[in-house]
Coordinates of C-alpha atoms in Angstrom, one line a residue:
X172 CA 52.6 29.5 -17.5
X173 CA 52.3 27.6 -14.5
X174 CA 49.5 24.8 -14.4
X175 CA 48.4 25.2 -10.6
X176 CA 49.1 23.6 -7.9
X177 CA 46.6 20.3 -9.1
X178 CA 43.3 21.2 -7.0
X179 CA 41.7 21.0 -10.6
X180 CA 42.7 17.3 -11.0
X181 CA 40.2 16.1 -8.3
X182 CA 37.2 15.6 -10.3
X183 CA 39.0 12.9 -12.4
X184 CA 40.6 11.8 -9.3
X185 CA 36.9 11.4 -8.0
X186 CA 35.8 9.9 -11.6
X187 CA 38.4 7.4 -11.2
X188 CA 37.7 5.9 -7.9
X189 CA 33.7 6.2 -8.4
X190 CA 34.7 4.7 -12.0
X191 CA 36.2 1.2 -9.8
X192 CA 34.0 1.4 -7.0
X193 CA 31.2 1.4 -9.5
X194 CA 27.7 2.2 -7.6
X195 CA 24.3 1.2 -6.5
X196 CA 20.9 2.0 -7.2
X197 CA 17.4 1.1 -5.5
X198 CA 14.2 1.1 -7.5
X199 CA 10.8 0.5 -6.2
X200 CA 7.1 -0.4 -8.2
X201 CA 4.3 0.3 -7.2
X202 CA 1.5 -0.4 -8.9
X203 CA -1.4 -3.1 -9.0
X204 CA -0.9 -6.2 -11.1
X205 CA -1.1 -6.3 -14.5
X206 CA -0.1 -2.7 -15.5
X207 CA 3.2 -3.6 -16.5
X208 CA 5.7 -3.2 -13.9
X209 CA 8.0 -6.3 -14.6
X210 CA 8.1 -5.2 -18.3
X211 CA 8.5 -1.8 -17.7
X212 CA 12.0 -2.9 -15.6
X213 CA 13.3 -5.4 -18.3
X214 CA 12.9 -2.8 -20.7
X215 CA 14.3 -0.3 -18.9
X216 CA 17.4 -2.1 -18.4
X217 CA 17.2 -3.7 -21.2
X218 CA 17.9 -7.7 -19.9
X219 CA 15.3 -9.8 -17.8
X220 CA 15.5 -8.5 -14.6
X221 CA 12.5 -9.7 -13.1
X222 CA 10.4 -12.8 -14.6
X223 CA 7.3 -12.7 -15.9
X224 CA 4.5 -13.1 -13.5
X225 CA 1.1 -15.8 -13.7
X226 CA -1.0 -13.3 -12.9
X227 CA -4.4 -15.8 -13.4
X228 CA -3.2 -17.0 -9.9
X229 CA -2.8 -13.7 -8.4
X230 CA -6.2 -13.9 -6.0
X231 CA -5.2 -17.4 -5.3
X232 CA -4.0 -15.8 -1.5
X233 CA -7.5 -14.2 -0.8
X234 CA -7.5 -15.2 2.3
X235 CA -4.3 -13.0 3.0
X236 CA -5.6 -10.0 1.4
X237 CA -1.8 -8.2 2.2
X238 CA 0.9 -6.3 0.4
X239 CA 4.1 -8.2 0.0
X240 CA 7.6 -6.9 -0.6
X241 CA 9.8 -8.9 -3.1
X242 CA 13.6 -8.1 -3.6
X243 CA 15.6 -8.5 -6.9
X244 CA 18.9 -7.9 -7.3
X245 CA 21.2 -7.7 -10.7
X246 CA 24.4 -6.9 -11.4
X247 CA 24.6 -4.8 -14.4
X248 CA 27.8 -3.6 -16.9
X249 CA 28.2 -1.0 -19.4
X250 CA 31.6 0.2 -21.0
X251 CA 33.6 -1.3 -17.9
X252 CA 31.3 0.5 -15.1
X253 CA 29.7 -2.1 -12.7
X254 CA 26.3 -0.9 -11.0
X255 CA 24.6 -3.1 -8.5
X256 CA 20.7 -2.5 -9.0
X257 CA 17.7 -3.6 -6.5
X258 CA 14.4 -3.8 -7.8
X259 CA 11.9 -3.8 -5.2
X260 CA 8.2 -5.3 -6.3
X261 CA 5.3 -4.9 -4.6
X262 CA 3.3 -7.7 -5.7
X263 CA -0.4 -7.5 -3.9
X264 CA -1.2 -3.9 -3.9
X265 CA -4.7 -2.7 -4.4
X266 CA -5.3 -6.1 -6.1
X267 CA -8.9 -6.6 -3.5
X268 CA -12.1 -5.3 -2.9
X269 CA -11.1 -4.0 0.2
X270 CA -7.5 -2.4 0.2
X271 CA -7.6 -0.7 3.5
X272 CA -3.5 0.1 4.8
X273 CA -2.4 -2.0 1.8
X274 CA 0.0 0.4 1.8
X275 CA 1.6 -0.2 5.2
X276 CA 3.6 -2.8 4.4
X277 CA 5.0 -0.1 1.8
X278 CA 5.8 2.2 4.4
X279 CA 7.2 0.2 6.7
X280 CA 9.7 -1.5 4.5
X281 CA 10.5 2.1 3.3
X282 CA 11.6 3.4 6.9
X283 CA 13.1 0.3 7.9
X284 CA 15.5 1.0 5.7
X285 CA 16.3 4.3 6.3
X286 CA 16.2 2.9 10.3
X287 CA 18.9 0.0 9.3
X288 CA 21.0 2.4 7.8
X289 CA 21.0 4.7 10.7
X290 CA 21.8 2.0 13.2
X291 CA 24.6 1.1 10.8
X292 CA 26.2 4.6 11.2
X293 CA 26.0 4.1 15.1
X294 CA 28.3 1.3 15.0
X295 CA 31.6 1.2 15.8
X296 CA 32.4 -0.6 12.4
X297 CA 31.0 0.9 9.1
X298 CA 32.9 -0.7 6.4
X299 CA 30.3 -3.2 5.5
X300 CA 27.1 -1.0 5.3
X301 CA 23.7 -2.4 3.9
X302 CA 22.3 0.2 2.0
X303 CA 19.1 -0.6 1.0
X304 CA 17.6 2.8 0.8
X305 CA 15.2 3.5 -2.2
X306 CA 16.6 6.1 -4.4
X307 CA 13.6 5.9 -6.3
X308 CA 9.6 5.0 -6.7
X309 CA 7.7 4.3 -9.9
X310 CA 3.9 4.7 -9.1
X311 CA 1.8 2.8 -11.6
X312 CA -1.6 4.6 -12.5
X313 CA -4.3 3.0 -14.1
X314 CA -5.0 4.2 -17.9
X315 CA -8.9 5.2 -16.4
X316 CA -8.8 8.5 -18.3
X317 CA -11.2 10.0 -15.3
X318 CA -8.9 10.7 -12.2
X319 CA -7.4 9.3 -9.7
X320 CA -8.8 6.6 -7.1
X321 CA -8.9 7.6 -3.4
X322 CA -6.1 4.9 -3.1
X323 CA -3.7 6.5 -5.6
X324 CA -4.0 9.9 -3.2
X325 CA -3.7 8.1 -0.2
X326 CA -0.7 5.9 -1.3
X327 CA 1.0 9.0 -2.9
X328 CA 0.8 11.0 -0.1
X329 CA 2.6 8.5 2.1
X330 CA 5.4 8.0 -0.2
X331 CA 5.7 11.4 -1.7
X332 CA 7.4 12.1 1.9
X333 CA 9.8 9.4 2.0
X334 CA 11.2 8.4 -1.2
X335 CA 12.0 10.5 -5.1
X336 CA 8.1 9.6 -6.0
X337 CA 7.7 9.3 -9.9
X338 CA 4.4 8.9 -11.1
X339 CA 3.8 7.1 -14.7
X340 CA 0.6 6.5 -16.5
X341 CA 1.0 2.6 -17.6
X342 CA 0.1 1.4 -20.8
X343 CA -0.3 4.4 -22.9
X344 CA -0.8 2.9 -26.0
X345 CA -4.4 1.9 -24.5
X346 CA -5.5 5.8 -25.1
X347 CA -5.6 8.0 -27.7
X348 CA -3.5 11.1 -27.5
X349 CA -6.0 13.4 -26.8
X350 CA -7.1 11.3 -24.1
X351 CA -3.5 10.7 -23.0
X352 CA -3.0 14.8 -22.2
X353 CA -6.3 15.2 -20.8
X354 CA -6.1 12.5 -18.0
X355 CA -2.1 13.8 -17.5
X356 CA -3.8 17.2 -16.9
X357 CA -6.5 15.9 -14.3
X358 CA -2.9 13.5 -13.0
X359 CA -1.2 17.1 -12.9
X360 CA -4.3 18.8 -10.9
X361 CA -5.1 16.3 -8.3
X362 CA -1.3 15.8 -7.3
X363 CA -1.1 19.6 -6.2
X364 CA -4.5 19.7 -5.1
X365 CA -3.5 17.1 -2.9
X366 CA -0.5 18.7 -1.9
X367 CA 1.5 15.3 -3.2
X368 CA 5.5 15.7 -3.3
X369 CA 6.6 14.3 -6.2
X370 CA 10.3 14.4 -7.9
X371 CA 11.4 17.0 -10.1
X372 CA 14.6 17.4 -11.8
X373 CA 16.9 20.0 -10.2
X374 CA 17.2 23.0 -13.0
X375 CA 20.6 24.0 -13.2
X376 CA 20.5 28.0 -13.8
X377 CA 23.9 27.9 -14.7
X378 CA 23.2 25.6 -17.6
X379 CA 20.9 26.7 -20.4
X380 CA 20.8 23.5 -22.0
X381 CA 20.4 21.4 -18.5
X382 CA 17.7 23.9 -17.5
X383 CA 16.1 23.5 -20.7
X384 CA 16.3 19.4 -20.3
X385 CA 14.8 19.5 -16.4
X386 CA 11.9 21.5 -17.5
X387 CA 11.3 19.8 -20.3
X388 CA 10.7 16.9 -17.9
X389 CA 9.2 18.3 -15.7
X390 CA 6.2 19.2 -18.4
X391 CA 5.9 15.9 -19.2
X392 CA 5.0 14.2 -15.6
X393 CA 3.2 11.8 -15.0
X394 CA 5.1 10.1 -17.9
X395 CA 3.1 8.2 -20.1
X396 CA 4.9 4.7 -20.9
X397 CA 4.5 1.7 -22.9
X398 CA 6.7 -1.4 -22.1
X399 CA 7.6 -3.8 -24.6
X400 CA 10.9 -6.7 -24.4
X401 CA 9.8 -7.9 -27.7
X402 CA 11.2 -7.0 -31.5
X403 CA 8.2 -6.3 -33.9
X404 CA 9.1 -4.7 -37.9
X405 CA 7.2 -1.1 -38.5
X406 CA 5.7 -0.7 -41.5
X407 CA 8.8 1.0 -43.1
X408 CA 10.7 -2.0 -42.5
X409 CA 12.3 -1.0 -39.0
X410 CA 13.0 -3.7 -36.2
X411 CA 11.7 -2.0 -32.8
X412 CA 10.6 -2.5 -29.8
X413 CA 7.1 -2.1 -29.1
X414 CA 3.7 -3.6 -29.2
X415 CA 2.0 -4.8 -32.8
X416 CA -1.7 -4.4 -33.3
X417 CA -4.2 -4.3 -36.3
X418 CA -3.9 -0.4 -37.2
X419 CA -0.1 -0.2 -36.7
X420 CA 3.1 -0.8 -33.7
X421 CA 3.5 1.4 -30.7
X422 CA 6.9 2.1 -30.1
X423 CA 8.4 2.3 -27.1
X424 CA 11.4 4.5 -27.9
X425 CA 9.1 6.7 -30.0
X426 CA 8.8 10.1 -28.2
X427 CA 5.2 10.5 -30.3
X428 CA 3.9 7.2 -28.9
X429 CA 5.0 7.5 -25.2
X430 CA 7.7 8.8 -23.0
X431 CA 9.9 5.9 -22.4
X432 CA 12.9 7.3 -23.3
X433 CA 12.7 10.5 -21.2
X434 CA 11.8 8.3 -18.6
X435 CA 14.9 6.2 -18.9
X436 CA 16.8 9.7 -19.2
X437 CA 15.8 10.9 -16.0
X438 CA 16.7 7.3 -13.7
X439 CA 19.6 6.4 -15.3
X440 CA 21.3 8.9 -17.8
X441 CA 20.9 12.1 -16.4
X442 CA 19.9 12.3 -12.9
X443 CA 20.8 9.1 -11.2
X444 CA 23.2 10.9 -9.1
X445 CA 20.5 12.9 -7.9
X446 CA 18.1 10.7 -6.8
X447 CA 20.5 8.8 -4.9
X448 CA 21.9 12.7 -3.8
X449 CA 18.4 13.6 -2.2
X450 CA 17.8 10.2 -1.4
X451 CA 20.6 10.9 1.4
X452 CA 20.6 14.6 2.2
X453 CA 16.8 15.0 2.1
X454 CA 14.5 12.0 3.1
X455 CA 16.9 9.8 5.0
X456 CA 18.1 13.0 6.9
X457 CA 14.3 13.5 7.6
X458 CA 13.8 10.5 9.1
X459 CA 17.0 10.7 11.0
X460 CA 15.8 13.8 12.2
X461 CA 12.7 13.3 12.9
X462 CA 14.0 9.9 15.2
X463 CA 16.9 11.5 16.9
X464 CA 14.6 14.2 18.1
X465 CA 12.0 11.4 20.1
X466 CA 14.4 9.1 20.7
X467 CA 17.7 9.1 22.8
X468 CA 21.4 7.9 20.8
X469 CA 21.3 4.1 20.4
X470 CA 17.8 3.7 21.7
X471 CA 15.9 1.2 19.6
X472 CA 12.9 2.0 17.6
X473 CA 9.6 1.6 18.9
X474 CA 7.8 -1.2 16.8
X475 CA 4.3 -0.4 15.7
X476 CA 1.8 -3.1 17.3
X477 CA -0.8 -1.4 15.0
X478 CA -0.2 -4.1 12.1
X479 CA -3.0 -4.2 9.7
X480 CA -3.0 -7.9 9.6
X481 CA -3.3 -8.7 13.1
X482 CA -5.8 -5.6 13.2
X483 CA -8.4 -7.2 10.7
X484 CA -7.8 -10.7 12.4
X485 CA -8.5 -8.8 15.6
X486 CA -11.9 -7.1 14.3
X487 CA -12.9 -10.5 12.9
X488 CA -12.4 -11.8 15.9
X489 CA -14.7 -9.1 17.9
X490 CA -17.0 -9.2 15.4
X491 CA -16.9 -12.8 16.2
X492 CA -17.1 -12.1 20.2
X493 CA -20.1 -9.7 19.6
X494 CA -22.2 -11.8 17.5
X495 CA -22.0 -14.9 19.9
X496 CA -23.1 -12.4 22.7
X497 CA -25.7 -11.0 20.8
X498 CA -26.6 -15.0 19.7
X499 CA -26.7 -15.6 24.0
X500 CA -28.5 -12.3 24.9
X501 CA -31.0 -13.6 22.2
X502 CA -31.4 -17.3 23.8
X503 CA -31.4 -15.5 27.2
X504 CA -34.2 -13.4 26.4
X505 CA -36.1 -16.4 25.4
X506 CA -35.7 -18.5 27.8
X507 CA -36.8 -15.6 30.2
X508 CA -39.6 -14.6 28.3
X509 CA -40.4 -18.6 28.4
X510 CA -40.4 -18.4 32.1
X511 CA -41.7 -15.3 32.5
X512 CA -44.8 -16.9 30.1
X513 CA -44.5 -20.6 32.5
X514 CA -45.2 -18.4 35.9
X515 CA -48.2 -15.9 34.4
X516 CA -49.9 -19.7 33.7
X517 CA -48.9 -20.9 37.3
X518 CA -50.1 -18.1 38.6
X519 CA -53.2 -18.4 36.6
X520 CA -53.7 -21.6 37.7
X521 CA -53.0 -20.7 41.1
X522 CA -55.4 -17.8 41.0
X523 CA -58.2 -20.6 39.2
X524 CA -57.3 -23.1 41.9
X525 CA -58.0 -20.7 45.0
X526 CA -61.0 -19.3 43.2
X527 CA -62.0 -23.1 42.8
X528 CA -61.2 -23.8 46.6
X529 CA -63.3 -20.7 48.0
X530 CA -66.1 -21.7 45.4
X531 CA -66.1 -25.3 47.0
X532 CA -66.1 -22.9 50.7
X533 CA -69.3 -20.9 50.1
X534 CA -70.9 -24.6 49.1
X535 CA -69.6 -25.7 51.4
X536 CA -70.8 -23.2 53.9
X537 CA -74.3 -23.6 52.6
X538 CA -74.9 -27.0 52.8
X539 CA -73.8 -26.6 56.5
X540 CA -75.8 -23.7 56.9
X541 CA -79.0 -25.6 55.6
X542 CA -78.1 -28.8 57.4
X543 CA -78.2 -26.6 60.7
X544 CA -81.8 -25.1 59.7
X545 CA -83.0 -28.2 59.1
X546 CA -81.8 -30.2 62.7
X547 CA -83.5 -27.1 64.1
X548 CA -87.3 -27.2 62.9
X549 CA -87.1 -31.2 63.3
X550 CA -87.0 -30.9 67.4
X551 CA -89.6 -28.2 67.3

């Protein structure tokens, strides 16, 4: 029986050279400080990734009030396949009072990568690409157990539209189960309320079992996550990781405690490939899109003057402008009410002076008058 003419061979052929090329991967947190984002990567990954943060300095920059972008970069090996993984951090976000476009330096960083990579394909040489496209974005919620905060939505929105958005519920092990489901369900309600694009595994129809997984996933989004790097004993003796407290550990590879491990399932053993897939054939070909039809073939991007930092300095500064104006037109009013005031008591004066002067007349006029009458009888 023959064995064909090879055309089945290619997938091993493709194994091998993806198997020495090894890949890349892009991650991106969200999230404001303190809910366990650093953690959540060194567990993930399971090495220190990204150091731990002082975060009793992290309003120390008040002044600055914006969103920074941080970029970490690891090479990681398992079994003889190299992967070259980017975290991306967002330290800064929705950490003030007043968090107004504290996600446009999100954004921005988001389609200037897509816009990098695009000019890189224009280029006559392309051997050397820069790919720093995020294949990925873990949204950090706050364990509130109410809903979501106008700046979740807002935020979600934005990046459900550019990037594979994956919400997660940080620190689960602050709620109680019941509460856990119930704010997952008000999670689950707002997000398609708001019409918010989120990632969901691909179900393959072909594959029972696959299917079975993705929707399995999908029932369980946001995920619910506790992160842990430290080794604490259970009760029955175990050594895990997790979190120790008076009544007992929370796991973080126990699927009763939170859902670490389907987390870790879906970015790295199950559907890696297809984030970075859709990455590439769905948002980045949206933006290209989306630029090539407003803009002509090598034309340069249009850079947004509308920065948020320079906008609030800008309304400081006109709020500045207007008060100082305000401050002149007050003195100005003053000093003409002060004048107007000086020449009613000039005119006053004037007004008492002439009445004076024609009082002094009519005497005047009198005396003359009698002076006359008298000059008069004394010839008679």
């Amino acid at each position: 029986m023959s064995d064909g003419i090879g055309i089945a061979n290619l997938p091993n052929q493709r194994h091998k050279i993806t198997s020495q090329r090894g890949a890349h991967f892009t991650i991106m947190v969200v999230g404001q400080s303190g809910l366990g984002k650093t953690t959540l990567i060194n567990t993930l990954f399971a090495t220190e990734i990204c150091s731990p943060r002082n975060y009793r300095q992290r309003f120390s920059k008040q002044l600055d009030k914006s969103t920074e972008v941080e970029i970490l970069k690891a090479d990681l090996e398992e079994r003889g396949f190299n992967i070259k993984l980017t975290v991306i951090d967002t330290p800064g976000f929705g950490d003030y009072v007043n968090n107004r476009d504290s996600w446009a330096p999100i954004v921005d960083f988001i389609d200037d990568q897509h816009e990098s990579y695009m000019r890189q394909e224009q280029q006559p040489h392309r051997t050397e690409k820069q790919d720093l496209r995020i294949h990925a974005c873990l949204y950090f919620i706050k364990p509130t157990g109410t809903t979501l905060k106008p700046l979740d939505v807002e935020i979600m929105k934005r990046l459900g539209t550019r990037v594979n958005l994956i919400p997660v519920i940080a620190k689960a092990d602050t709620m109680t189960p019941e509460d856990l489901n119930n704010f997952k369900f008000i999670v689950r309600e707002t997000i398609a309320a708001q019409n918010i694009s989120i990632y969901s595994p691909p179900v393959d129809v072909e594959d029972e079992a696959a299917a079975e997984h993705a929707r399995a996933m999908q029932a369980v989004i946001p995920f619910s996550i506790i992160g842990s790097t430290q080794d604490v004993t259970t009760a029955d003796g175990r050594v895990v990781k997790g979190r120790e407290y008076l009544w007992g550990v929370a796991e973080v590879e126990n699927e009763d405690h939170c859902d670490f491990k389907k987390l870790r399932s879906l970015l790295i053993r199950t559907y890696m490939l297809d984030l970075t897939t859709s990455t590439e054939e769905k948002h980045y070909e949206a933006y290209r899109l989306a630029q090539m039809e407003t803009r002509k073939f090598g034309e340069p991007k249009v850079k947004k003057l509308d920065n948020p930092k320079f906008r609030e300095e800008e309304e400081l500064l006109r709020k500045r402008f207007t008060e100082q104006v305000k401050l002149e037109e007050s003195r100005f009013r003053q000093w003409e009410q002060h004048l107007i005031a000086e020449r009613d008591r000039l005119n006053k004066d004037l007004e008492q002076a002439h009445s004076s002067i024609k009082a002094l007349e009519a005497e005047l006029d009198q005396v003359a008058s009698y002076h006359r009458q008298g000059g008069t009888v004394g010839r008679r």
